[in-house]
XYZ file of C-alpha atoms in Angstrom:
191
model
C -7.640 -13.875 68.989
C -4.415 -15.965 67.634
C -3.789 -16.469 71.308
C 0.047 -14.665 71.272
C 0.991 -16.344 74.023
C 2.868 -19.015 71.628
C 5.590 -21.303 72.608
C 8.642 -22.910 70.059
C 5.475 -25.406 69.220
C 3.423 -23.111 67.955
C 4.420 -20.006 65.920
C 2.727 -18.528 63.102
C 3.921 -18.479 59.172
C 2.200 -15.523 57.740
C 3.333 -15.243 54.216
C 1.370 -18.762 52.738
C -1.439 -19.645 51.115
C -2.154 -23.098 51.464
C -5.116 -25.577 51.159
C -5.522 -28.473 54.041
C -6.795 -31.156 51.977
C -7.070 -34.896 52.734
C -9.338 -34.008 55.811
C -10.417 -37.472 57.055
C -14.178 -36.894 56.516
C -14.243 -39.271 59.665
C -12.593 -37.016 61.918
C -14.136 -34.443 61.780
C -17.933 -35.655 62.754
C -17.053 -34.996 58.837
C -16.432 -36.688 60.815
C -16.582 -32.965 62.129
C -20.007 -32.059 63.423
C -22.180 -33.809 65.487
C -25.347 -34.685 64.127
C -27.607 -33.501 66.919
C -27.189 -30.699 69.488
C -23.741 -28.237 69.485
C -21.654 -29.537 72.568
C -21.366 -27.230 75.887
C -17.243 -27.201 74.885
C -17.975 -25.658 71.057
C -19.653 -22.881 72.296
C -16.033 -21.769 72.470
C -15.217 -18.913 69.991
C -15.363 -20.672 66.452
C -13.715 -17.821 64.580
C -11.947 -18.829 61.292
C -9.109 -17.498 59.527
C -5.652 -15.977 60.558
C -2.506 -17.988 60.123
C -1.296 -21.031 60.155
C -0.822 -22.156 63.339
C 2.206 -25.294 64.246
C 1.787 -27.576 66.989
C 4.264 -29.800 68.538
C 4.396 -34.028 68.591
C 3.382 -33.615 72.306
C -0.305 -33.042 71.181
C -0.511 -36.612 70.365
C 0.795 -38.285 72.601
C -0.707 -41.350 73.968
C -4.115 -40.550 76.126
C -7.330 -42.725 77.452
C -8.471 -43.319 74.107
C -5.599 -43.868 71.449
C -4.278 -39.830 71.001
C -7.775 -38.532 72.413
C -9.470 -39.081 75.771
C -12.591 -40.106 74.802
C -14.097 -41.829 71.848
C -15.850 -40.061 68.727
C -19.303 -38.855 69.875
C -22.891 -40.754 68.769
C -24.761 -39.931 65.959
C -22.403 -38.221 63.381
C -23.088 -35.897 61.027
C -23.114 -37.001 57.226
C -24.102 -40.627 57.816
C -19.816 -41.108 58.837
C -19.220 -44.644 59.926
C -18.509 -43.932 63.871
C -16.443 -47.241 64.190
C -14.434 -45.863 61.010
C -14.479 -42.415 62.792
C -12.810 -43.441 65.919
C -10.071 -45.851 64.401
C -8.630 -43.448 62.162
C -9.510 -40.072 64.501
C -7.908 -41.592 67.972
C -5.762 -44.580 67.043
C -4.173 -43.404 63.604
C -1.545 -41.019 62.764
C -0.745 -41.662 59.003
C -3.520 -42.811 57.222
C -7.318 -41.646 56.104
C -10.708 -43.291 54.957
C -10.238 -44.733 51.284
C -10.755 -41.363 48.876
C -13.431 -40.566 47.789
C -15.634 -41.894 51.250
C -17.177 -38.732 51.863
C -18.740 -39.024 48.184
C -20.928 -42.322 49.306
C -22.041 -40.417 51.777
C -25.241 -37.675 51.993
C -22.037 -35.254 52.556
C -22.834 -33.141 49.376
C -26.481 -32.694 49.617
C -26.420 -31.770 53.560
C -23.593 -28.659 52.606
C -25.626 -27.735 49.852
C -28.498 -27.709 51.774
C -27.297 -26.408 55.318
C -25.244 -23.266 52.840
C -29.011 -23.100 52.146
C -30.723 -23.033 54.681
C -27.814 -20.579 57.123
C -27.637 -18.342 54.027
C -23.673 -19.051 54.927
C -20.915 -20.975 55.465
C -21.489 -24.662 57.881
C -19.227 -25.238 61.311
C -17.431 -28.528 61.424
C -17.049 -30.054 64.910
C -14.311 -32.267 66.351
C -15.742 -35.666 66.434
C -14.200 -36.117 70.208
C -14.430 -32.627 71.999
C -16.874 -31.222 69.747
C -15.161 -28.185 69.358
C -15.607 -25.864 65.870
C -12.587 -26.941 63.240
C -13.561 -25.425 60.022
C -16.520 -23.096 58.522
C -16.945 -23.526 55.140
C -17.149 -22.388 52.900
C -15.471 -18.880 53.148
C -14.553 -16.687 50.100
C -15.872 -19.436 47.586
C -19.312 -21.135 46.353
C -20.450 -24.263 47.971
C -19.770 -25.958 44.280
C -16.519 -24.661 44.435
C -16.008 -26.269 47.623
C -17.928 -29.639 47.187
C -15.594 -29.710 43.559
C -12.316 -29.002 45.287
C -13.181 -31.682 47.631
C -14.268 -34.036 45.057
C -10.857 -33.325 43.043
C -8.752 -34.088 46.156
C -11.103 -36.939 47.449
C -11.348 -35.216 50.748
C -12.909 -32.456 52.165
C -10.692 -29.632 51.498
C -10.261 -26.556 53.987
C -8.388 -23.270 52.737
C -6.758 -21.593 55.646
C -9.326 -19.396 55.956
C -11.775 -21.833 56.770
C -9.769 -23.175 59.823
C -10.637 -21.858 63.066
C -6.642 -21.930 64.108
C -7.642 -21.255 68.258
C -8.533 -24.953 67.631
C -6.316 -26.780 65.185
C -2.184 -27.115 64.769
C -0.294 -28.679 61.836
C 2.622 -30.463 63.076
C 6.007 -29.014 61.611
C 7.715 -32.243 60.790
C 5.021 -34.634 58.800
C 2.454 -31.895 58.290
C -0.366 -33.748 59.770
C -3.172 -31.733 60.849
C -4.802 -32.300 64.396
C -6.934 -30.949 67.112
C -5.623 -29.367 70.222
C -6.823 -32.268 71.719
C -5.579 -34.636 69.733
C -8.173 -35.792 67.164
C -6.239 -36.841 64.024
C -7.933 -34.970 60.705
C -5.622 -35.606 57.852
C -2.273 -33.950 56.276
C -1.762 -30.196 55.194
C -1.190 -30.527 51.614
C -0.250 -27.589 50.198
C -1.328 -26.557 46.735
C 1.917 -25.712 44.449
């Protein structure tokens, strides 16, 4: 469902390919998934693919927490610095972990082994709402995935791997966000 009920804020571009890359591995629980137990609220449909979806600068506006309402959950996935996490997720709008973070982290071996293990691709949570971001990887290899990351120094989601009900791009800088307001990184498109 690409939810059609879209304002001026949110319209769809259907004729790009692109490639969201510099990802903040910190907010998504990459920092995207919470390490334990799959929140109540990301039981919500976590259904990637579709097109891009545009959000507005009213999504970040200021909240309880920086541009969130709460603070990155406990116990992230991937070993992710939750002090790190919440200062670029909730109180940052330009700027990422140093590249190449996700690489001193166990972030490689878990995908490998959770690909393994779900014979498929792995959900990435919000770090705040836990709600599903990305499942990767879709229509490539793990390696392909873990190398495109590695050659961008961020995790690096195809459109296909976003789960759009979930995630807008704002129009004028391109940075990519929750619905909620969890800062992730910049949509960098691949020439």
């Amino acid at each position: 469902n690409n939810n059609n009920n879209n304002n001026n804020n949110n319209d769809y571009v259907s004729d790009r390919r692109s490639i969201l890359r510099n990802v903040a591995i910190a907010g998504m629980g990459v920092t995207f998934s919470p390490l334990t137990t799959t929140p109540t609220s990301a039981i919500a449909a976590s259904t990637p693919g579709g097109r891009i979806q545009f959000g507005g600068e009213d999504i970040m506006t200021p909240k309880e927490h920086g541009t969130t309402s709460l603070p990155v959950q406990e116990n992230l996935r991937y070993d992710v610095s939750r002090k790190l996490a919440d200062r670029i997720c909730c109180y940052n709008r330009h700027f990422a972990e140093f590249g190449g973070y996700f690489e001193s982290t166990p972030f490689e071996e878990t995908m490998r082994n959770l690909v393994s293990s779900n014979n498929g691709p792995v959900t990435f949570y919000d770090s705040v709402t836990g709600k599903p971001l990305f499942v990767a990887p879709i229509n490539r290899s793990v390696e392909q995935f873990i190398t495109e990351s590695e050659v961008h120094g961020w995790p690096s989601f195809r459109d296909d791997e976003v789960v759009w009900d979930n995630v807008r791009v704002l129009r004028n800088s391109g940075e990519t966000v929750s619905v909620d307001g969890t800062h992730l990184g910049h949509n960098l498109p691949d020439k």
